[in-house]
Every structure is written in C-alpha cells, then in structure tokens.
PDB file of C-alpha atoms in Angstrom:
ATOM      1  CA  MET A 843     -86.854  37.265-172.178  1.00  0.00           C
ATOM      2  CA  ASP A 844     -90.293  38.659-171.412  1.00  0.00           C
ATOM      3  CA  ILE A 845     -91.379  41.370-173.807  1.00  0.00           C
ATOM      4  CA  LEU A 846     -94.956  41.553-172.592  1.00  0.00           C
ATOM      5  CA  ASP A 847     -95.737  41.875-168.911  1.00  0.00           C
ATOM      6  CA  ILE A 848     -97.767  39.190-167.198  1.00  0.00           C
ATOM      7  CA  GLY A 849    -100.733  41.558-166.728  1.00  0.00           C
ATOM      8  CA  THR A 850    -101.019  42.162-170.439  1.00  0.00           C
ATOM      9  CA  LEU A 851    -100.789  38.446-171.171  1.00  0.00           C
ATOM     10  CA  SER A 852    -103.359  37.625-168.485  1.00  0.00           C
ATOM     11  CA  ASN A 853    -105.827  40.095-169.972  1.00  0.00           C
ATOM     12  CA  CYS A 854    -105.238  38.747-173.476  1.00  0.00           C
ATOM     13  CA  HIS A 855    -105.577  35.173-172.243  1.00  0.00           C
ATOM     14  CA  LYS A 856    -109.179  35.929-171.275  1.00  0.00           C
ATOM     15  CA  LEU A 857    -109.859  36.640-174.955  1.00  0.00           C
ATOM     16  CA  PHE A 858    -107.806  33.704-176.224  1.00  0.00           C
ATOM     17  CA  PRO A 859    -108.265  30.875-173.696  1.00  0.00           C
ATOM     18  CA  GLU A 860    -107.557  28.263-176.390  1.00  0.00           C
ATOM     19  CA  LEU A 861    -103.901  29.251-176.505  1.00  0.00           C
ATOM     20  CA  THR A 862    -101.160  28.523-174.023  1.00  0.00           C
ATOM     21  CA  ILE A 863     -99.413  31.557-172.545  1.00  0.00           C
ATOM     22  CA  TRP A 864     -96.418  30.785-174.782  1.00  0.00           C
ATOM     23  CA  GLN A 865     -98.540  30.610-177.946  1.00  0.00           C
ATOM     24  CA  LEU A 866    -100.398  33.727-176.875  1.00  0.00           C
ATOM     25  CA  GLU A 867     -97.235  35.767-176.365  1.00  0.00           C
ATOM     26  CA  ILE A 868     -95.908  34.821-179.794  1.00  0.00           C
ATOM     27  CA  THR A 869     -99.329  35.464-181.358  1.00  0.00           C
ATOM     28  CA  VAL A 870     -99.636  38.897-179.724  1.00  0.00           C
ATOM     29  CA  LEU A 871     -96.187  39.914-180.928  1.00  0.00           C
ATOM     30  CA  PHE A 872     -96.847  38.599-184.436  1.00  0.00           C
ATOM     31  CA  SER A 873    -100.265  40.274-184.563  1.00  0.00           C
ATOM     32  CA  SER A 874     -98.662  43.523-183.449  1.00  0.00           C
ATOM     33  CA  GLY A 875     -96.629  43.525-186.648  1.00  0.00           C
ATOM     34  CA  LEU A 876     -93.352  41.862-185.680  1.00  0.00           C
ATOM     35  CA  THR A 877     -91.909  39.353-188.108  1.00  0.00           C
ATOM     36  CA  GLN A 878     -90.985  35.847-187.047  1.00  0.00           C
ATOM     37  CA  ASN A 879     -87.303  36.801-187.191  1.00  0.00           C
ATOM     38  CA  GLU A 880     -87.879  39.896-185.042  1.00  0.00           C
ATOM     39  CA  ILE A 881     -89.765  37.863-182.444  1.00  0.00           C
ATOM     40  CA  ALA A 882     -87.003  35.258-182.390  1.00  0.00           C
ATOM     41  CA  ARG A 883     -84.327  37.904-181.863  1.00  0.00           C
ATOM     42  CA  ALA A 884     -86.328  39.778-179.224  1.00  0.00           C
ATOM     43  CA  LYS A 885     -87.048  36.613-177.227  1.00  0.00           C
ATOM     44  CA  ASN A 886     -83.641  35.067-177.893  1.00  0.00           C
ATOM     45  CA  ILE A 887     -85.168  31.909-179.337  1.00  0.00           C
ATOM     46  CA  SER A 888     -84.952  30.224-182.721  1.00  0.00           C
ATOM     47  CA  ARG A 889     -87.122  31.243-185.640  1.00  0.00           C
ATOM     48  CA  GLN A 890     -88.264  27.629-185.763  1.00  0.00           C
ATOM     49  CA  ALA A 891     -89.655  27.938-182.213  1.00  0.00           C
ATOM     50  CA  VAL A 892     -91.607  31.024-183.265  1.00  0.00           C
ATOM     51  CA  SER A 893     -92.863  29.261-186.377  1.00  0.00           C
ATOM     52  CA  LYS A 894     -93.940  26.238-184.339  1.00  0.00           C
ATOM     53  CA  ALA A 895     -95.919  28.395-181.883  1.00  0.00           C
ATOM     54  CA  LEU A 896     -97.646  30.238-184.731  1.00  0.00           C
ATOM     55  CA  ASN A 897     -98.445  26.994-186.539  1.00  0.00           C
ATOM     56  CA  GLU A 898     -99.973  25.575-183.366  1.00  0.00           C
ATOM     57  CA  SER A 899    -102.101  28.722-183.036  1.00  0.00           C
ATOM     58  CA  LYS A 900    -103.090  28.421-186.696  1.00  0.00           C
ATOM     59  CA  LYS A 901    -104.237  24.835-186.158  1.00  0.00           C
ATOM     60  CA  ARG A 902    -106.118  25.772-182.997  1.00  0.00           C
ATOM     61  CA  TYR A 903    -108.177  28.310-184.961  1.00  0.00           C
ATOM     62  CA  GLN A 904    -108.401  26.096-188.057  1.00  0.00           C
ATOM     63  CA  LEU A 905    -106.844  28.753-190.276  1.00  0.00           C
ATOM     64  CA  GLU A 906    -105.353  28.218-193.712  1.00  0.00           C
ATOM     65  CA  ASN A 907    -102.273  30.362-193.152  1.00  0.00           C
ATOM     66  CA  ILE A 908    -100.326  32.112-190.424  1.00  0.00           C
ATOM     67  CA  GLU A 909    -101.200  35.597-191.698  1.00  0.00           C
ATOM     68  CA  SER A 910    -104.840  34.898-190.811  1.00  0.00           C
ATOM     69  CA  ILE A 911    -103.849  34.839-187.140  1.00  0.00           C
ATOM     70  CA  ARG A 912    -103.588  38.633-187.254  1.00  0.00           C
ATOM     71  CA  SER A 913    -107.199  38.902-188.436  1.00  0.00           C
ATOM     72  CA  VAL A 914    -108.475  36.646-185.654  1.00  0.00           C
ATOM     73  CA  PHE A 915    -106.472  38.572-183.068  1.00  0.00           C
ATOM     74  CA  ILE A 916    -107.659  41.982-184.262  1.00  0.00           C
ATOM     75  CA  ALA A 917    -111.289  40.866-184.558  1.00  0.00           C
ATOM     76  CA  ARG A 918    -111.371  39.504-181.015  1.00  0.00           C
ATOM     77  CA  ARG A 919    -109.632  42.559-179.574  1.00  0.00           C
ATOM     78  CA  LEU A 920    -112.004  44.926-181.357  1.00  0.00           C
ATOM     79  CA  SER A 921    -115.107  42.980-180.370  1.00  0.00           C
ATOM     80  CA  TYR A 922    -114.144  42.884-176.694  1.00  0.00           C
ATOM     81  CA  VAL A 923    -116.195  45.307-174.636  1.00  0.00           C
ATOM     82  CA  PRO A 924    -115.292  45.321-170.938  1.00  0.00           C
ATOM     83  CA  VAL A 925    -118.240  45.292-168.548  1.00  0.00           C
TER      84      VAL A 925
END
C-alpha cells in the first residue's frame, strides 16, 4: 500500500539520495511521527520489516539509535532551500 505519492517520494529522494525509495518511505513516515507499529499496519507489512528499513537507514547515516533518524530528516528538510 502506498501512503505517500511518488511525487512526494521523488522530491524527498533528492534530499536523501543515500536511501532506497523503500527506506525513504519508511523514514519519512517514521520522521512524521508514526510509530513502527503504525507504519506496519498502514503499509500492511510486518513490524520487523519496518524495523529493518529503519536500522538500515540508521547505519547509512552512522547514527547511534533509530530516534536520531528524525533529527537528520528534520534538519535536512529545514535546510533545503529550493532555487
């Protein structure tokens, strides 16, 4: 199930090219305040799949914990100034 439209993901992918589209979608949802369980239910996937995607994102950004993903996401979104 797609929660975010492809346009939104494409725009976000420009800010987060290190992530796959799958990791990005999970990261965007998590950074928007959804819990891992809520993401799993909304996407009709297992919580373990959500956890795996977030852990891969965490490793990609060399973060100590998953909660730090939200800070990275917010910082990049706030620092983005379209030209």
